[in-house]
PDB file of C-alpha atoms in Angstrom:
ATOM      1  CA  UNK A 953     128.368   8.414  10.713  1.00  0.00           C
ATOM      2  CA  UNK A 954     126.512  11.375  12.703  1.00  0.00           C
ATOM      3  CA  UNK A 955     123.466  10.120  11.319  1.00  0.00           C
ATOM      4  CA  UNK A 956     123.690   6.471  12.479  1.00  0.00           C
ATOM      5  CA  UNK A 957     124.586   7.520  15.846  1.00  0.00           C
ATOM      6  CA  UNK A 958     121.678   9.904  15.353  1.00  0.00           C
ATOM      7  CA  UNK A 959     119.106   7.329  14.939  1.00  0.00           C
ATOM      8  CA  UNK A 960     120.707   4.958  17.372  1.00  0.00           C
ATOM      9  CA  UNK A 961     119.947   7.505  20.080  1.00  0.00           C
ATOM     10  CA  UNK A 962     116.547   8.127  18.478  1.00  0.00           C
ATOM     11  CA  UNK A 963     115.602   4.276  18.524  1.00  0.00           C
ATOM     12  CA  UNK A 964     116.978   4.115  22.522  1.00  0.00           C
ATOM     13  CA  UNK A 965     114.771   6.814  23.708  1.00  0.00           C
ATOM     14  CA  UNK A 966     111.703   5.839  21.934  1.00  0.00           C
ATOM     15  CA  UNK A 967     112.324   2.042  22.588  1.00  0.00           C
ATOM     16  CA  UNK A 968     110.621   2.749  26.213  1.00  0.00           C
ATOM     17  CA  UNK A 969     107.300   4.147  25.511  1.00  0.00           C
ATOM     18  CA  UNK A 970     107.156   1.920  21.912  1.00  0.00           C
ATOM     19  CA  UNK A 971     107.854  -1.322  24.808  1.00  0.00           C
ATOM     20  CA  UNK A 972     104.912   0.009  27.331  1.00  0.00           C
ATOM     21  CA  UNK A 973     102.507   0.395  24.174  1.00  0.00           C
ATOM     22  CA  UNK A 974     103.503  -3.106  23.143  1.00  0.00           C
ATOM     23  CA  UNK A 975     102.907  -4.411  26.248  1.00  0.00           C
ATOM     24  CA  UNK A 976      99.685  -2.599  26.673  1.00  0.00           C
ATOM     25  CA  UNK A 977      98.309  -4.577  24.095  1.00  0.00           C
ATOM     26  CA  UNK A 978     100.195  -7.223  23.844  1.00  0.00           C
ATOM     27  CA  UNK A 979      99.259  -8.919  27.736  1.00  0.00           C
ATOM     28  CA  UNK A 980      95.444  -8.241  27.613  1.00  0.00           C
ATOM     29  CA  UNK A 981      95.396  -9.822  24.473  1.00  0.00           C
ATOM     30  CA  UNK A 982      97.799 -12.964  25.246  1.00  0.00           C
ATOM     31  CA  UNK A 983      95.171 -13.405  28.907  1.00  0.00           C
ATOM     32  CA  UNK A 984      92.482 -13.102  26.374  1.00  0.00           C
ATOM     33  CA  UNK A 985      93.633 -15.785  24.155  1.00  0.00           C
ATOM     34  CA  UNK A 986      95.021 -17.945  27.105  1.00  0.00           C
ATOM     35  CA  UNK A 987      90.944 -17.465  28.979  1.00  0.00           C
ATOM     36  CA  UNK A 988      89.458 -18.292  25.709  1.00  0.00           C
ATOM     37  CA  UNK A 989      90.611 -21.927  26.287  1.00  0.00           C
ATOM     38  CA  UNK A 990      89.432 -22.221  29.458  1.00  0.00           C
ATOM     39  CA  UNK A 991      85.777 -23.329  31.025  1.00  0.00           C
ATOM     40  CA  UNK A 992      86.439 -20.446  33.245  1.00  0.00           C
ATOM     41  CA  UNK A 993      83.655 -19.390  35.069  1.00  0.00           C
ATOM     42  CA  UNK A 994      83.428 -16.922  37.552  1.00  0.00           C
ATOM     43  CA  UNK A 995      80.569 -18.972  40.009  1.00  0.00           C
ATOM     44  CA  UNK A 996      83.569 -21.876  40.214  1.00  0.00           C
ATOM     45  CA  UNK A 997      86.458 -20.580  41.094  1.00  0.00           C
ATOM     46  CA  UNK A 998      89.710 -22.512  40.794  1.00  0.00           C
ATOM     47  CA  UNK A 999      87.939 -25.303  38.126  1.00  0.00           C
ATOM     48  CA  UNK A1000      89.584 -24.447  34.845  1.00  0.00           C
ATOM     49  CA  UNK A1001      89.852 -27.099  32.876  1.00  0.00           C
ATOM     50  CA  UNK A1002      91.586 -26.763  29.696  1.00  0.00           C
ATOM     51  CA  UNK A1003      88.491 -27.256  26.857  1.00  0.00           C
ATOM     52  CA  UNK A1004      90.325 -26.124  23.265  1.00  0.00           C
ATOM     53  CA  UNK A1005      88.083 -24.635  20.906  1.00  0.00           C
ATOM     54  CA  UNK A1006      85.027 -25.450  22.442  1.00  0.00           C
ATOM     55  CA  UNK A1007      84.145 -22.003  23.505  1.00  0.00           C
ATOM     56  CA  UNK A1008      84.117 -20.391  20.187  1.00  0.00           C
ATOM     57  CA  UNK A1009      81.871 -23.528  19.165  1.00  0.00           C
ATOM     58  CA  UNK A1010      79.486 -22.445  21.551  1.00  0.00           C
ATOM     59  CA  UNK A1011      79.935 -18.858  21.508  1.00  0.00           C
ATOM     60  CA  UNK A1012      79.606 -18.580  17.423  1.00  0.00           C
ATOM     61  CA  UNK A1013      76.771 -21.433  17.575  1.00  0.00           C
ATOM     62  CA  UNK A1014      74.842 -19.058  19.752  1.00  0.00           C
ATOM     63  CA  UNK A1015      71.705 -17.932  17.812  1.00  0.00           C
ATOM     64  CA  UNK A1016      72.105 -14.279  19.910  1.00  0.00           C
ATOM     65  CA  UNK A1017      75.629 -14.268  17.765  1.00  0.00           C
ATOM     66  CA  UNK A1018      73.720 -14.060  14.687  1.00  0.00           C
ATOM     67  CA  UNK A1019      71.327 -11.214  16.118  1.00  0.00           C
ATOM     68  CA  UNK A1020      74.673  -9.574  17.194  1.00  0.00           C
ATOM     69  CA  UNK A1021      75.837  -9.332  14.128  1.00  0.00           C
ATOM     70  CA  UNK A1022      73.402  -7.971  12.175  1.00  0.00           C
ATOM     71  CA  UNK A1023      72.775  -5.532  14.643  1.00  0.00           C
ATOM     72  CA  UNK A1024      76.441  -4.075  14.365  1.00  0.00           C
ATOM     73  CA  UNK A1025      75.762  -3.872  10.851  1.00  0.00           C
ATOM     74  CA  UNK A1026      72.652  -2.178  10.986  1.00  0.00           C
ATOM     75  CA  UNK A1027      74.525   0.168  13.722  1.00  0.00           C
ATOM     76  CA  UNK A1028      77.367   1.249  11.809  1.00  0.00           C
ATOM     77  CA  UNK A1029      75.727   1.760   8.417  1.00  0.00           C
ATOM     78  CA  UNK A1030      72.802   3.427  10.282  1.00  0.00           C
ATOM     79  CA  UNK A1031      74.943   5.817  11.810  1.00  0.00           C
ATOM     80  CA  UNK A1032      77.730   6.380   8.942  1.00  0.00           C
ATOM     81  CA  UNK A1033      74.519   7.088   6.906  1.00  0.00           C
ATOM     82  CA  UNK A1034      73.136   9.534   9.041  1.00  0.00           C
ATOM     83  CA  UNK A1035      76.134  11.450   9.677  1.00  0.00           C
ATOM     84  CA  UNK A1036      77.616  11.203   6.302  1.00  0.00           C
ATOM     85  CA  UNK A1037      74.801  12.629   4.484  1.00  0.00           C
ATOM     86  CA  UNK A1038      73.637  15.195   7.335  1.00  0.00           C
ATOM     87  CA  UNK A1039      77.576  16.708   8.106  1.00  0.00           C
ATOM     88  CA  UNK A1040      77.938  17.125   4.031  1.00  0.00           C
ATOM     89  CA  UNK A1041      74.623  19.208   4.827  1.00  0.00           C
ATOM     90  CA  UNK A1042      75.584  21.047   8.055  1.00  0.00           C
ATOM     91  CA  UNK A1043      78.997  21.854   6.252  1.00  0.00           C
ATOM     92  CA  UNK A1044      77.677  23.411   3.481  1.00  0.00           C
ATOM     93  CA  UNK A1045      75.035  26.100   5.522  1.00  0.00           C
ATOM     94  CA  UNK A1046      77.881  26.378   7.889  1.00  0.00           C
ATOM     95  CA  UNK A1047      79.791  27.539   4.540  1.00  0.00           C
ATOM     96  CA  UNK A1048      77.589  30.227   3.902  1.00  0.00           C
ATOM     97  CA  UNK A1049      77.973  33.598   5.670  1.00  0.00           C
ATOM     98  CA  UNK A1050      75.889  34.101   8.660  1.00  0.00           C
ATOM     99  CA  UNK A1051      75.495  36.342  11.609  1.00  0.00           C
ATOM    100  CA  UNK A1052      77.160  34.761  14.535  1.00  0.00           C
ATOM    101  CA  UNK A1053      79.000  32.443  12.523  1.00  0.00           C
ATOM    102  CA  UNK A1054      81.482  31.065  15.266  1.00  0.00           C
ATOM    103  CA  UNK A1055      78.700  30.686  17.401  1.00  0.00           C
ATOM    104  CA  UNK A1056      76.746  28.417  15.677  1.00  0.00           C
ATOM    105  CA  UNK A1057      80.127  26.302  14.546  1.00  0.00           C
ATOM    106  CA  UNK A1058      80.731  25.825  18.366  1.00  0.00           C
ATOM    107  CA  UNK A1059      77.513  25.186  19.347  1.00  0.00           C
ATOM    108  CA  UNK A1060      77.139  22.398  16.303  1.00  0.00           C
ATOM    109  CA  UNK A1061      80.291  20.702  17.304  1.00  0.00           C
ATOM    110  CA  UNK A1062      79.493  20.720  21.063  1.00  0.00           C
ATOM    111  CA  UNK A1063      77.874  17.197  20.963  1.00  0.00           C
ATOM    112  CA  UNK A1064      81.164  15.410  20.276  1.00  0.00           C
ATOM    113  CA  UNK A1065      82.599  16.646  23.777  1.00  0.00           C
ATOM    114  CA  UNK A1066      80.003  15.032  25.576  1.00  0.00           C
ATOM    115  CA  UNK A1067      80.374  11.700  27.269  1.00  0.00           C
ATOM    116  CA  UNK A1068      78.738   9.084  25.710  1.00  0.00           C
ATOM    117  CA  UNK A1069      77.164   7.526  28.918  1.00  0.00           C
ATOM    118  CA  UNK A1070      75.693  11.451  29.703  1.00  0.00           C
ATOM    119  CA  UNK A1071      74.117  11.677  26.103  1.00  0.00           C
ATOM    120  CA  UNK A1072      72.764   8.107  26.494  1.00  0.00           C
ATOM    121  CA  UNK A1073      71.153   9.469  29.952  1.00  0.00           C
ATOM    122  CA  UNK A1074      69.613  12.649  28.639  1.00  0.00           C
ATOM    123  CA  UNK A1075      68.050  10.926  25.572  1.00  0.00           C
ATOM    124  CA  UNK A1076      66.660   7.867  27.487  1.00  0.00           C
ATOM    125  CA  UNK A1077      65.092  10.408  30.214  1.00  0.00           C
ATOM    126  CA  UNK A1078      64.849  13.678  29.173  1.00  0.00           C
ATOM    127  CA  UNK A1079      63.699  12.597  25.493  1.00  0.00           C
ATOM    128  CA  UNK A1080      62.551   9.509  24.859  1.00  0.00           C
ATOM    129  CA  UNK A1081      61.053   8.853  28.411  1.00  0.00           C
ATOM    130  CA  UNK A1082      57.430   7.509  27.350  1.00  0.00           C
ATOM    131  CA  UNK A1083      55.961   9.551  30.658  1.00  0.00           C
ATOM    132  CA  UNK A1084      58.021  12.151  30.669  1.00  0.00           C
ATOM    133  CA  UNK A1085      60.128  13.194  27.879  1.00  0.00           C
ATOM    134  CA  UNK A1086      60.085  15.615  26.123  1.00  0.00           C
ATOM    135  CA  UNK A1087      59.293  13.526  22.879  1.00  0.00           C
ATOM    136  CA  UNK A1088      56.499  12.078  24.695  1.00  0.00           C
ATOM    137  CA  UNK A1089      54.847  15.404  25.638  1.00  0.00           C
ATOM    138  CA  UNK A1090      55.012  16.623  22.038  1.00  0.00           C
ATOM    139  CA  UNK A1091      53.004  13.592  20.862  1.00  0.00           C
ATOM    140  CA  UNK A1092      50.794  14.526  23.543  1.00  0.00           C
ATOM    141  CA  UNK A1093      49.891  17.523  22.171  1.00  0.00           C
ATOM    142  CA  UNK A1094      49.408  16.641  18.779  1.00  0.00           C
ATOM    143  CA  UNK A1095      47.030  13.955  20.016  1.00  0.00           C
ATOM    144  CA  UNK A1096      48.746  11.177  19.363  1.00  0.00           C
ATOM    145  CA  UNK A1097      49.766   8.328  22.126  1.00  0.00           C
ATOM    146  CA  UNK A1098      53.105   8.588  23.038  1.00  0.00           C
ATOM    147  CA  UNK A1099      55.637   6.235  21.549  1.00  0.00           C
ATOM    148  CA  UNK A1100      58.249   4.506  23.596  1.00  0.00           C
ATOM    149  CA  UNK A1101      61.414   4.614  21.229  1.00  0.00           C
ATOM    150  CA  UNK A1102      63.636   2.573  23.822  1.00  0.00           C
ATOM    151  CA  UNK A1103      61.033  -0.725  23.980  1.00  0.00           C
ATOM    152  CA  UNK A1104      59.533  -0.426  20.399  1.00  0.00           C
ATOM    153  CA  UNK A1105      62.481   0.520  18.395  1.00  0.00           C
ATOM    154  CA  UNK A1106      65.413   0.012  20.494  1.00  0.00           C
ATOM    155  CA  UNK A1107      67.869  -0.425  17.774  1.00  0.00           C
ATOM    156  CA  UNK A1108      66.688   2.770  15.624  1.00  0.00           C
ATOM    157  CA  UNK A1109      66.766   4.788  18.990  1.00  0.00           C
ATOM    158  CA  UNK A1110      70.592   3.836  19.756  1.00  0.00           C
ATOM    159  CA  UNK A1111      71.139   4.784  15.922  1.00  0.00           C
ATOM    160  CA  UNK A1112      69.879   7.807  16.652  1.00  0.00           C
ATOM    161  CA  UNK A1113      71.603   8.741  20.000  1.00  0.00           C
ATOM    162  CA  UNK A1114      74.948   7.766  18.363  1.00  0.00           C
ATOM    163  CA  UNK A1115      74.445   9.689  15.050  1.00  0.00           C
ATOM    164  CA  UNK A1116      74.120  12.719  16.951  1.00  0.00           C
ATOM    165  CA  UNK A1117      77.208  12.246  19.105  1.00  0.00           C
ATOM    166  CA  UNK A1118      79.135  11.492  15.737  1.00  0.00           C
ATOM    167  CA  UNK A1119      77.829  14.002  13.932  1.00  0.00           C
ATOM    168  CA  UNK A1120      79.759  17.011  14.951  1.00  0.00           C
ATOM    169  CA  UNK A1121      83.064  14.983  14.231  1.00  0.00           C
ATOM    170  CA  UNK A1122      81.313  14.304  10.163  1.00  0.00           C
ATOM    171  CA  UNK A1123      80.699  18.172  10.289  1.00  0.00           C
ATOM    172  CA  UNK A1124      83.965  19.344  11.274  1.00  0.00           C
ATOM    173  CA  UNK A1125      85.999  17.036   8.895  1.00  0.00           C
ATOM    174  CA  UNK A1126      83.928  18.150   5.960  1.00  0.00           C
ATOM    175  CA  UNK A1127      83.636  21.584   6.658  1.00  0.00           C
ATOM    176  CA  UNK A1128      87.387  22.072   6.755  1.00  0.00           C
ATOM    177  CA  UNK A1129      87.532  19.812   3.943  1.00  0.00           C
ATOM    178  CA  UNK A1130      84.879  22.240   1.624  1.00  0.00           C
ATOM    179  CA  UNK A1131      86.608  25.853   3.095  1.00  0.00           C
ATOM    180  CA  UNK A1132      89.826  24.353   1.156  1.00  0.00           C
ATOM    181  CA  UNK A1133      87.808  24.632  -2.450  1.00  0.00           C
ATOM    182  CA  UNK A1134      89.144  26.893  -4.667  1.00  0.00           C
ATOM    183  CA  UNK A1135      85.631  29.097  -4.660  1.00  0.00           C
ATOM    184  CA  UNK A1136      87.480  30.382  -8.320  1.00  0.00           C
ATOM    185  CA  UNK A1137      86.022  26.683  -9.368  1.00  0.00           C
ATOM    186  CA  UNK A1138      82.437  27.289  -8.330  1.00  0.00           C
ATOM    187  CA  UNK A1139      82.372  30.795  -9.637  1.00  0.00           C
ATOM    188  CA  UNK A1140      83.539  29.694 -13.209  1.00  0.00           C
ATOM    189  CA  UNK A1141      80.860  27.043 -13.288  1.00  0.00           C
ATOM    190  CA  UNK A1142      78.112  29.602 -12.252  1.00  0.00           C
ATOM    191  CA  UNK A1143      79.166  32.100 -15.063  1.00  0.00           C
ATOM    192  CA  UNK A1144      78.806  28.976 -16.880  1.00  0.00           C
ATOM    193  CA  UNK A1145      75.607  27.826 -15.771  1.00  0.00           C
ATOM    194  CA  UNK A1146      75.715  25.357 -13.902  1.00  0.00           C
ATOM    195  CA  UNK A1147      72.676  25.127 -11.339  1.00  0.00           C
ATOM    196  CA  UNK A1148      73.713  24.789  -7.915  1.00  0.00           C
ATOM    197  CA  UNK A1149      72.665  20.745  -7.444  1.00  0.00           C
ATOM    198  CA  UNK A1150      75.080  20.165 -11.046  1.00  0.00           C
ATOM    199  CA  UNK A1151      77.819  22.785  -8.831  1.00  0.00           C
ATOM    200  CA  UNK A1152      77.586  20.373  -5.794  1.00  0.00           C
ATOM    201  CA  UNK A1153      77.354  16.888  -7.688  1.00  0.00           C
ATOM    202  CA  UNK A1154      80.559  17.631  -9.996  1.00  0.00           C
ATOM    203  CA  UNK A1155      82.849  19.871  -7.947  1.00  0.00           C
ATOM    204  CA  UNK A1156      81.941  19.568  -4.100  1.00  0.00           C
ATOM    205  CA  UNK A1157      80.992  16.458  -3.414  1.00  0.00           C
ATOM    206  CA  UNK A1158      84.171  14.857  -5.441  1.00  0.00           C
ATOM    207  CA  UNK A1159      86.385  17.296  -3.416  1.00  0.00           C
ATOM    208  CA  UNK A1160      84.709  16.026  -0.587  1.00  0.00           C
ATOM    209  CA  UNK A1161      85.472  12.458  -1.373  1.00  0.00           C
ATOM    210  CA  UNK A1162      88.663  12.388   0.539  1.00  0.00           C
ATOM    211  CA  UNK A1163      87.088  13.648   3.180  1.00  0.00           C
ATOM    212  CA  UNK A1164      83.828  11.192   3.958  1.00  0.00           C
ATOM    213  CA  UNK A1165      86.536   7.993   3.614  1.00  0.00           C
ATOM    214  CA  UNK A1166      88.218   9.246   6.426  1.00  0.00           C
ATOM    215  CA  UNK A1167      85.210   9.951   8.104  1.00  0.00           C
ATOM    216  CA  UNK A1168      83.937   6.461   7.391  1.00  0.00           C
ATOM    217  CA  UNK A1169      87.444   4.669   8.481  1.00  0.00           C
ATOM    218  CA  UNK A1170      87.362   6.275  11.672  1.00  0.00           C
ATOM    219  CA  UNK A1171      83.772   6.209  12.879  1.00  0.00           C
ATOM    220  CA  UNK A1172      83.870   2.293  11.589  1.00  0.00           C
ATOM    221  CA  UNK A1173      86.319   1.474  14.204  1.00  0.00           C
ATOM    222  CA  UNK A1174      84.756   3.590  17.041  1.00  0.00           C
ATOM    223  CA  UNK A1175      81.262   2.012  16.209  1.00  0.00           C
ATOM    224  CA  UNK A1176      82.488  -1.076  15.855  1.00  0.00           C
ATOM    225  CA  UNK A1177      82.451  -0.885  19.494  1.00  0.00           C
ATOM    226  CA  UNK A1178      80.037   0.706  21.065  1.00  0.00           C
ATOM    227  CA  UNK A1179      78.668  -0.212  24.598  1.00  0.00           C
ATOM    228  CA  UNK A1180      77.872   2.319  26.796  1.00  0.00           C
ATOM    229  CA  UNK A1181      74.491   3.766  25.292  1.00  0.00           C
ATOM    230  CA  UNK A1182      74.022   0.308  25.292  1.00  0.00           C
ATOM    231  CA  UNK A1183      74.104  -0.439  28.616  1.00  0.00           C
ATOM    232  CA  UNK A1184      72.766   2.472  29.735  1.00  0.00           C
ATOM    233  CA  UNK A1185      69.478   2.727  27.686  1.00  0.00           C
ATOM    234  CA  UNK A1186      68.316  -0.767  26.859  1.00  0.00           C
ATOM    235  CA  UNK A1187      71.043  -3.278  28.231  1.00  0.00           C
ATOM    236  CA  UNK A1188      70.938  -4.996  24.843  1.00  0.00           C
ATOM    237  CA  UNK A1189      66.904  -5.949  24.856  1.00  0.00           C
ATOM    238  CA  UNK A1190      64.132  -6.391  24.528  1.00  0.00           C
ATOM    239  CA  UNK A1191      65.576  -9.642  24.546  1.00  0.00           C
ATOM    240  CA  UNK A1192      68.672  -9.228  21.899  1.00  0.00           C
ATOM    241  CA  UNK A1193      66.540  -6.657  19.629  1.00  0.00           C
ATOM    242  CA  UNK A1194      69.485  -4.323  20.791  1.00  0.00           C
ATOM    243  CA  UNK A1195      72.290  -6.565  21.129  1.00  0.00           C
ATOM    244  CA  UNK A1196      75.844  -6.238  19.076  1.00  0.00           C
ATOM    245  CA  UNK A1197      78.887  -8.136  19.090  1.00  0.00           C
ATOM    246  CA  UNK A1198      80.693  -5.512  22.042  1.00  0.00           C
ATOM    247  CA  UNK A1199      77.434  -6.171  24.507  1.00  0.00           C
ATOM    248  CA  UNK A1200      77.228  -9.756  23.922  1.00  0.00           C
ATOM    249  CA  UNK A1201      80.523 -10.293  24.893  1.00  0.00           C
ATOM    250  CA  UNK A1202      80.340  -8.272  28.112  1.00  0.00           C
ATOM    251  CA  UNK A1203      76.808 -10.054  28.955  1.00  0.00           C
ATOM    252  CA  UNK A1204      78.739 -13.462  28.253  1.00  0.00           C
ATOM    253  CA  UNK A1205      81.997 -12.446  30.576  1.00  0.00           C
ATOM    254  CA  UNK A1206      80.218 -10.201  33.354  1.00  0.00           C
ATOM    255  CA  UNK A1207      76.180 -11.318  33.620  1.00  0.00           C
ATOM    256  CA  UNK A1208      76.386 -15.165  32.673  1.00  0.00           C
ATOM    257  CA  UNK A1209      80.172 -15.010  34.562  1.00  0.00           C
ATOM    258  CA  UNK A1210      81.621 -17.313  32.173  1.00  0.00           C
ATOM    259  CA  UNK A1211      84.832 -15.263  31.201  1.00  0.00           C
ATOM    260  CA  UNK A1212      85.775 -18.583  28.669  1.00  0.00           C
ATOM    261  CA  UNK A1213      82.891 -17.515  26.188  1.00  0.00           C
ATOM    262  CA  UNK A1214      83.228 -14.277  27.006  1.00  0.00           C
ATOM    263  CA  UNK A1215      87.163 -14.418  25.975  1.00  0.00           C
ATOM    264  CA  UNK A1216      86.644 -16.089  22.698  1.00  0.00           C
ATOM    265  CA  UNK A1217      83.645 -13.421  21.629  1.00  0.00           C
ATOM    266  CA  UNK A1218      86.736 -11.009  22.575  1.00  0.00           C
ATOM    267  CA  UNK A1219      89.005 -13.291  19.867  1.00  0.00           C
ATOM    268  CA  UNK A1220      86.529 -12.928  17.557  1.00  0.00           C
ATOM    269  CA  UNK A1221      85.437  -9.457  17.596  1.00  0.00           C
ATOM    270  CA  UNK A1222      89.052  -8.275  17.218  1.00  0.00           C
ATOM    271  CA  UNK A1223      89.391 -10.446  14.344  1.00  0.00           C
ATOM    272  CA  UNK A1224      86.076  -9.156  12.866  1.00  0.00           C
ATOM    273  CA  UNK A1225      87.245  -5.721  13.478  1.00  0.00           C
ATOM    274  CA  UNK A1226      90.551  -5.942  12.018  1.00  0.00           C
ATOM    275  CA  UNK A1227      89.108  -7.891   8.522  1.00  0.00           C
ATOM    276  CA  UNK A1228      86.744  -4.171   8.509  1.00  0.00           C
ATOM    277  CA  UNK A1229      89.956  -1.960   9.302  1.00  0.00           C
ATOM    278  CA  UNK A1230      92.054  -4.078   6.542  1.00  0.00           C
ATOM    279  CA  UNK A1231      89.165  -3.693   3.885  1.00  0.00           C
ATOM    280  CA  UNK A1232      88.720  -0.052   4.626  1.00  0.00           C
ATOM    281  CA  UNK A1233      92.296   0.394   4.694  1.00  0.00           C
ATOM    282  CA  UNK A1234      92.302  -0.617   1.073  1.00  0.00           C
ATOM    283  CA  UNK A1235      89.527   1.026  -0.187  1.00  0.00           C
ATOM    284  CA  UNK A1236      90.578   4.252   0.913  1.00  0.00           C
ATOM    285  CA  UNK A1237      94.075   4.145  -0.359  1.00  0.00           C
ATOM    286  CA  UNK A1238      92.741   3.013  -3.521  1.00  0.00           C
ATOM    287  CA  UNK A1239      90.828   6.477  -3.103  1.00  0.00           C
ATOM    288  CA  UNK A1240      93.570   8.553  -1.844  1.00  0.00           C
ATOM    289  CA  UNK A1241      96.004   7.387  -4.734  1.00  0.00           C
ATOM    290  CA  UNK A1242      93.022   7.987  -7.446  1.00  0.00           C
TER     291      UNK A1242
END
């Protein structure tokens, strides 16, 4: 009886914030949905007529959808790539012993406290500025004619500024993921033998496995939408080279002012994004059950 009453109170107290989280999401998604029907347009206000499904037509019919696409794609495998492959790296030489150890752990994991609109701001003009940066100065000097990353390869260049903002978080996850190895393992296979690449192909790297689908799950969702290096390096261009799915909606809603389209890309990119979370979800606790 004690414990009824107990969870009784329990469900009463938490009922409050569990309602203000539910309505957090629940509102901005029902205006979503409700604006997504509309021909609302900012430039003619108080005209909203009622047009069904005709602004998803339009807004997946758009040939800068397509682009947007593909360039989420190539954004989140890009960076999951990079930051798989180079924390599995960093972790292991941060594994080793080294003088000033805690140091160098901070001072690798620093990137991940930095706002993403600041890094996006030091890259674009401290680095990749074709006049000024620092990239530019170092071509310079080897006598080559500087490259502008930003105009030329402006989808590569945000792959690059995100990678190193994610990498720290990769780094730290594996790290604490390889300092829980039973080092017994790895010393039995070296009296054994084994060469270090046959050590880290059949011990770490499957201990590790657990490790890099978290990784993966969580950076998916994150990059799924990112915007402000966007916005703050290339505003999507040259024309939609740069473009994905989370910029095309803003430039739909808040540069062309027609919140309608701009709502149903919203509809659409949550659905997207939840099919991605769903399939991840299952892949990884088909992993975690293995």
């Amino acid at each position: 009886m004690a414990t009824q009453h107990s969870r009784a109170a329990a469900r009463v107290m938490i009922s409050p914030a569990v309602i203000l989280l539910l309505g957090w999401m629940l509102i901005p998604l029902g205006m979503t949905l409700y604006f997504s029907f509309l021909r609302y347009n900012l430039l003619m206000p108080g005209a909203n007529p009622f047009v069904g499904w005709e602004n998803y037509s339009y807004f997946l019919s758009d040939p800068a959808f397509q682009t947007a696409i593909v360039n989420t794609l190539l954004l989140v495998l890009g960076v999951l790539l990079i930051t798989v492959v180079g924390g599995v790296l960093i972790a292991l030489l941060l594994d080793q012993p080294m003088w000033g150890q805690g140091i160098v752990r901070i001072l690798v994991i620093a990137p991940f406290f930095v706002m993403p609109t600041v890094s996006a701001l030091v890259w674009k003009n401290m680095f990749m500025n074709p006049v000024n940066g620092l990239f530019a100065h170092l071509f310079q000097a080897l006598g080559l004619a500087p490259f502008d990353f930003l105009a030329q390869a402006p989808l590569a260049s945000i792959i690059g500024i995100v990678s190193w903002q994610w990498l720290p978080f990769a780094t730290l996850i594996l790290l604490t993921a390889m300092q829980s190895l039973d080092s017994e393992q790895l010393e039995a296979a070296e009296m054994d033998g084994a060469s270090p690449l046959a050590r880290f192909f059949h011990i770490v790297l499957p201990h590790l496995a657990r490790a890099i689908t978290v990784v993966i799950l969580i950076q998916t969702i994150f990059l799924l939408s990112v915007f402000a290096e966007i916005l703050v390096t290339t505003n999507g261009g040259p024309g939609t080279a740069s473009t994905n799915l989370t910029y095309l909606v803003y430039a739909e809603s808040l540069l062309r002012f027609d919140v309608g389209t701009g709502s149903a890309g919203g509809v659409v990119a949550i659905i997207l994004a939840n099919i991605v979370a769903i399939f991840l979800m299952r892949m990884i606790g088909k992993n975690l059950d293995a």
